[in-house]
């Protein structure tokens, strides 16, 4: 891969928490090397308040984050992506748009914190857990030697990240 800035799209169904977390994490820690975006197949129309709280508590910016549909990224003239990650099992099973440019795709399923039931403390814990898991995966992505890996080896590494497996040291 030879891009100077890698464009990454994170997809989930509602685009209210998990994909928003990944977008914010990547844009904050990967600035200058990565540009993160997020979308949903059936966007809820707003970012979940607990997702915003977790991002705020982590010191990450929330300005500009909003729930949006994936159609805007599949339209003619839209951003071309180097990578697309599904972060929920539901959207991974849906028929996605055809993305221009043949991006590398992988599934990084994370439990839906918005589906958590129970006390406010339990629900907040579910959001924090999802955030920590995505933070770890996004940082593994950022540390891969993207410019020196061939497409097949890169796909293996991205799939391993999604399965929670160790990423092999790559020369």
Tab-separated table of C-alpha atoms in Angstrom:
chain	number	residue	atom	x	y	z
A	1	UNK	CA	0.000	0.000	0.000
A	2	UNK	CA	1.364	3.381	-0.921
A	3	UNK	CA	-1.158	5.939	0.364
A	4	UNK	CA	0.251	8.773	2.433
A	5	UNK	CA	-3.012	9.018	4.388
A	6	UNK	CA	-5.162	5.907	4.661
A	7	UNK	CA	-8.939	6.409	4.547
A	8	UNK	CA	-10.829	4.030	6.806
A	9	UNK	CA	-14.586	3.498	7.064
A	10	UNK	CA	-16.126	1.805	10.115
A	11	UNK	CA	-19.604	0.374	9.633
A	12	UNK	CA	-22.304	-0.765	12.000
A	13	UNK	CA	-26.057	-0.757	11.863
A	14	UNK	CA	-27.029	2.342	13.866
A	15	UNK	CA	-23.814	4.399	13.675
A	16	UNK	CA	-24.428	5.626	17.194
A	17	UNK	CA	-21.639	4.033	19.270
A	18	UNK	CA	-19.147	1.422	18.026
A	19	UNK	CA	-18.376	2.886	14.613
A	20	UNK	CA	-18.367	6.366	16.161
A	21	UNK	CA	-15.816	5.192	18.755
A	22	UNK	CA	-13.550	3.790	16.047
A	23	UNK	CA	-13.803	6.951	13.926
A	24	UNK	CA	-12.911	9.185	16.863
A	25	UNK	CA	-10.046	6.982	18.085
A	26	UNK	CA	-8.486	6.715	14.629
A	27	UNK	CA	-8.799	10.410	13.858
A	28	UNK	CA	-7.283	11.383	17.190
A	29	UNK	CA	-4.378	8.954	17.400
A	30	UNK	CA	-3.801	8.452	13.681
A	31	UNK	CA	-3.933	12.100	12.621
A	32	UNK	CA	-1.700	12.727	9.635
A	33	UNK	CA	-1.565	9.037	8.724
A	34	UNK	CA	-5.214	7.970	8.838
A	35	UNK	CA	-8.590	9.560	8.251
A	36	UNK	CA	-11.481	7.768	9.912
A	37	UNK	CA	-15.119	7.828	8.916
A	38	UNK	CA	-18.166	5.964	10.190
A	39	UNK	CA	-21.616	5.119	8.899
A	40	UNK	CA	-24.540	2.809	9.462
A	41	UNK	CA	-26.841	0.748	7.309
A	42	UNK	CA	-29.801	2.042	9.351
A	43	UNK	CA	-28.439	5.098	11.159
A	44	UNK	CA	-30.193	6.091	14.356
A	45	UNK	CA	-29.784	9.759	13.542
A	46	UNK	CA	-27.899	10.628	16.722
A	47	UNK	CA	-24.806	9.550	18.592
A	48	UNK	CA	-25.744	7.683	21.760
A	49	UNK	CA	-25.285	9.932	24.825
A	50	UNK	CA	-23.268	7.248	26.643
A	51	UNK	CA	-20.916	6.983	23.653
A	52	UNK	CA	-20.334	10.727	23.881
A	53	UNK	CA	-19.714	10.422	27.634
A	54	UNK	CA	-17.136	7.651	27.150
A	55	UNK	CA	-15.342	9.646	24.440
A	56	UNK	CA	-15.362	12.748	26.633
A	57	UNK	CA	-14.059	10.772	29.632
A	58	UNK	CA	-11.246	9.418	27.416
A	59	UNK	CA	-10.303	12.950	26.374
A	60	UNK	CA	-11.246	12.406	22.729
A	61	UNK	CA	-12.968	15.075	20.646
A	62	UNK	CA	-16.623	14.649	19.753
A	63	UNK	CA	-17.048	17.710	17.546
A	64	UNK	CA	-18.454	16.788	14.169
A	65	UNK	CA	-19.423	13.242	15.111
A	66	UNK	CA	-22.882	12.384	13.851
A	67	UNK	CA	-24.916	9.367	12.860
A	68	UNK	CA	-25.112	8.944	9.087
A	69	UNK	CA	-25.976	6.379	6.462
A	70	UNK	CA	-23.462	4.451	4.416
A	71	UNK	CA	-25.088	5.611	1.164
A	72	UNK	CA	-23.241	8.922	1.312
A	73	UNK	CA	-19.943	7.021	1.119
A	74	UNK	CA	-21.045	4.792	-1.751
A	75	UNK	CA	-22.167	7.645	-4.000
A	76	UNK	CA	-20.242	8.701	-7.067
A	77	UNK	CA	-17.470	11.115	-6.134
A	78	UNK	CA	-17.392	9.967	-2.497
A	79	UNK	CA	-14.186	9.343	-0.598
A	80	UNK	CA	-12.279	6.257	-1.720
A	81	UNK	CA	-11.391	4.000	1.177
A	82	UNK	CA	-8.297	1.916	1.723
A	83	UNK	CA	-9.994	-0.095	4.475
A	84	UNK	CA	-13.557	-0.834	5.539
A	85	UNK	CA	-14.292	-2.565	8.838
A	86	UNK	CA	-17.640	-3.837	10.018
A	87	UNK	CA	-17.806	-3.520	13.794
A	88	UNK	CA	-21.115	-5.265	14.415
A	89	UNK	CA	-22.318	-8.699	13.438
A	90	UNK	CA	-25.639	-7.463	12.039
A	91	UNK	CA	-24.108	-5.184	9.416
A	92	UNK	CA	-21.537	-7.825	8.502
A	93	UNK	CA	-24.429	-10.016	7.363
A	94	UNK	CA	-26.048	-7.315	5.259
A	95	UNK	CA	-25.443	-6.671	1.601
A	96	UNK	CA	-23.142	-3.670	1.594
A	97	UNK	CA	-22.840	-1.174	-1.217
A	98	UNK	CA	-20.110	-1.705	-3.769
A	99	UNK	CA	-17.263	0.475	-2.585
A	100	UNK	CA	-15.133	2.204	-5.207
A	101	UNK	CA	-11.421	1.439	-5.265
A	102	UNK	CA	-11.564	-2.145	-3.937
A	103	UNK	CA	-10.773	-1.425	-0.270
A	104	UNK	CA	-9.520	-4.149	2.017
A	105	UNK	CA	-12.337	-5.258	4.299
A	106	UNK	CA	-12.444	-7.106	7.600
A	107	UNK	CA	-14.963	-7.860	10.311
A	108	UNK	CA	-14.155	-6.579	13.794
A	109	UNK	CA	-17.355	-7.523	15.623
A	110	UNK	CA	-17.906	-5.884	19.002
A	111	UNK	CA	-20.931	-6.437	21.259
A	112	UNK	CA	-23.512	-3.661	20.945
A	113	UNK	CA	-23.311	-1.513	24.071
A	114	UNK	CA	-26.612	0.195	23.188
A	115	UNK	CA	-28.340	-3.173	23.662
A	116	UNK	CA	-27.140	-3.456	27.265
A	117	UNK	CA	-29.926	-3.627	29.835
A	118	UNK	CA	-29.876	-2.947	33.526
A	119	UNK	CA	-28.575	-0.191	35.735
A	120	UNK	CA	-26.960	2.972	34.430
A	121	UNK	CA	-23.653	1.672	35.796
A	122	UNK	CA	-24.018	-1.623	33.901
A	123	UNK	CA	-24.918	0.168	30.668
A	124	UNK	CA	-21.987	2.584	31.005
A	125	UNK	CA	-19.690	-0.400	31.604
A	126	UNK	CA	-20.887	-1.937	28.306
A	127	UNK	CA	-19.983	1.280	26.457
A	128	UNK	CA	-16.580	1.473	28.129
A	129	UNK	CA	-15.885	-2.174	27.255
A	130	UNK	CA	-16.738	-1.595	23.587
A	131	UNK	CA	-14.554	1.515	23.568
A	132	UNK	CA	-11.554	-0.315	25.065
A	133	UNK	CA	-11.871	-3.191	22.578
A	134	UNK	CA	-12.044	-0.802	19.614
A	135	UNK	CA	-9.230	1.344	20.976
A	136	UNK	CA	-7.022	-1.750	21.095
A	137	UNK	CA	-7.934	-2.879	17.575
A	138	UNK	CA	-7.540	0.563	16.024
A	139	UNK	CA	-4.120	0.965	17.615
A	140	UNK	CA	-3.059	-2.430	16.282
A	141	UNK	CA	-4.092	-1.246	12.811
A	142	UNK	CA	-2.114	1.966	13.208
A	143	UNK	CA	1.001	0.008	14.178
A	144	UNK	CA	0.983	-2.328	11.185
A	145	UNK	CA	3.695	-1.645	8.594
A	146	UNK	CA	1.028	-0.909	5.971
A	147	UNK	CA	3.367	0.318	3.279
A	148	UNK	CA	5.468	-2.841	3.336
A	149	UNK	CA	2.779	-5.554	3.531
A	150	UNK	CA	1.324	-7.151	0.444
A	151	UNK	CA	-2.468	-7.279	0.227
A	152	UNK	CA	-2.735	-10.945	1.276
A	153	UNK	CA	-0.521	-10.562	4.346
A	154	UNK	CA	-2.332	-7.363	5.306
A	155	UNK	CA	-5.693	-9.129	5.020
A	156	UNK	CA	-4.417	-11.875	7.334
A	157	UNK	CA	-3.302	-9.303	9.887
A	158	UNK	CA	-6.606	-7.396	9.779
A	159	UNK	CA	-8.623	-10.600	10.119
A	160	UNK	CA	-6.488	-11.609	13.120
A	161	UNK	CA	-7.152	-8.246	14.771
A	162	UNK	CA	-10.881	-8.772	14.265
A	163	UNK	CA	-10.730	-12.221	15.862
A	164	UNK	CA	-8.858	-10.875	18.861
A	165	UNK	CA	-5.792	-12.889	17.930
A	166	UNK	CA	-2.240	-11.730	18.285
A	167	UNK	CA	-0.913	-9.878	15.309
A	168	UNK	CA	2.227	-11.530	14.045
A	169	UNK	CA	5.393	-9.514	14.000
A	170	UNK	CA	5.980	-8.498	10.414
A	171	UNK	CA	9.267	-7.300	8.983
